[in-house]
Amino acid sequence: QQQVIVAWMRRQMERLRWRPETWAKAAGLAPTTVSRAISPGYTSVSSIPTVHALARAANVPSVLDFLEGRAGLAPSRIVLAAM
């Protein structure tokens, strides 16, 4: 669900002290991609490639790393590392 993704995004921005535009640029995404996703009332779900790019820029494992067995961590450790 988008709420879970938004909560993760907000935690990462706080941890990195990044604004949405900064994170989008670091991930190679359009500046509005992050700001729109965290906006109240946004109902679409961020795509896996978008979340993957954001995770790479934030230097945390992504859902694709986990699904492809590249995360090198147990699922519970991935959740903790991303928090």
Short mmCIF file of C-alpha atoms in Angstrom, two decimals:
data_model
loop_
_atom_site.label_atom_id
_atom_site.label_comp_id
_atom_site.label_asym_id
_atom_site.label_seq_id
_atom_site.Cartn_x
_atom_site.Cartn_y
_atom_site.Cartn_z
CA GLN A 1 0.00 0.00 0.00
CA GLN A 2 1.03 3.55 -0.65
CA GLN A 3 0.81 4.46 3.05
CA VAL A 4 3.57 1.95 3.86
CA ILE A 5 5.73 3.34 1.05
CA VAL A 6 5.10 6.93 2.16
CA ALA A 7 6.04 6.11 5.76
CA TRP A 8 9.27 4.51 4.50
CA MET A 9 9.97 7.51 2.26
CA ARG A 10 9.47 9.96 5.13
CA ARG A 11 11.80 7.94 7.39
CA GLN A 12 14.50 7.90 4.73
CA MET A 13 14.20 11.64 4.06
CA GLU A 14 14.45 12.34 7.78
CA ARG A 15 17.43 9.98 8.18
CA LEU A 16 19.25 11.53 5.22
CA ARG A 17 18.02 15.07 5.92
CA TRP A 18 16.92 15.30 2.30
CA ARG A 19 14.09 17.24 0.73
CA PRO A 20 11.92 15.39 -1.82
CA GLU A 21 13.63 17.19 -4.70
CA THR A 22 17.10 16.24 -3.44
CA TRP A 23 16.18 12.58 -3.16
CA ALA A 24 14.51 12.52 -6.57
CA LYS A 25 17.60 14.03 -8.18
CA ALA A 26 19.90 11.56 -6.42
CA ALA A 27 17.68 8.72 -7.67
CA GLY A 28 17.53 10.05 -11.24
CA LEU A 29 13.80 10.74 -11.00
CA ALA A 30 11.68 13.75 -11.84
CA PRO A 31 11.46 16.16 -8.87
CA THR A 32 7.70 15.77 -8.66
CA THR A 33 7.93 11.98 -8.32
CA VAL A 34 8.78 12.08 -4.62
CA SER A 35 6.84 15.19 -3.65
CA ARG A 36 3.67 13.90 -5.33
CA ALA A 37 4.01 10.43 -3.76
CA ILE A 38 4.17 11.84 -0.23
CA SER A 39 1.38 14.35 -0.76
CA PRO A 40 -1.79 13.82 1.27
CA GLY A 41 -4.52 12.35 -0.87
CA TYR A 42 -2.18 10.74 -3.42
CA THR A 43 -3.88 7.46 -4.22
CA SER A 44 -1.61 5.82 -6.79
CA VAL A 45 1.01 3.35 -5.59
CA SER A 46 4.64 4.14 -6.36
CA SER A 47 6.08 1.64 -8.83
CA ILE A 48 8.68 -0.95 -7.89
CA PRO A 49 11.28 0.64 -10.22
CA THR A 50 10.68 4.01 -8.51
CA VAL A 51 11.02 2.55 -5.02
CA HIS A 52 14.12 0.64 -6.17
CA ALA A 53 15.75 3.83 -7.50
CA LEU A 54 14.92 5.66 -4.25
CA ALA A 55 16.35 2.82 -2.15
CA ARG A 56 19.56 2.79 -4.19
CA ALA A 57 19.96 6.55 -3.75
CA ALA A 58 19.31 6.19 0.00
CA ASN A 59 21.82 3.34 0.18
CA VAL A 60 19.35 0.82 1.63
CA PRO A 61 18.21 -2.54 0.22
CA SER A 62 15.23 -2.37 -2.09
CA VAL A 63 12.33 -4.69 -2.67
CA LEU A 64 14.06 -5.90 -5.84
CA ASP A 65 17.20 -6.77 -3.89
CA PHE A 66 15.09 -8.84 -1.53
CA LEU A 67 13.08 -10.56 -4.29
CA GLU A 68 16.22 -11.39 -6.26
CA GLY A 69 18.07 -12.65 -3.18
CA ARG A 70 20.72 -9.92 -3.32
CA ALA A 71 19.91 -8.18 -0.07
CA GLY A 72 22.18 -10.45 1.96
CA LEU A 73 19.92 -9.98 4.96
CA ALA A 74 17.01 -11.85 6.44
CA PRO A 75 13.70 -10.11 5.66
CA SER A 76 13.38 -8.80 9.23
CA ARG A 77 16.87 -7.25 9.00
CA ILE A 78 15.95 -5.55 5.71
CA VAL A 79 13.00 -3.90 7.43
CA LEU A 80 15.20 -2.75 10.31
CA ALA A 81 17.93 -1.46 7.97
CA ALA A 82 15.38 0.58 6.04
CA MET A 83 13.94 2.23 9.15
#
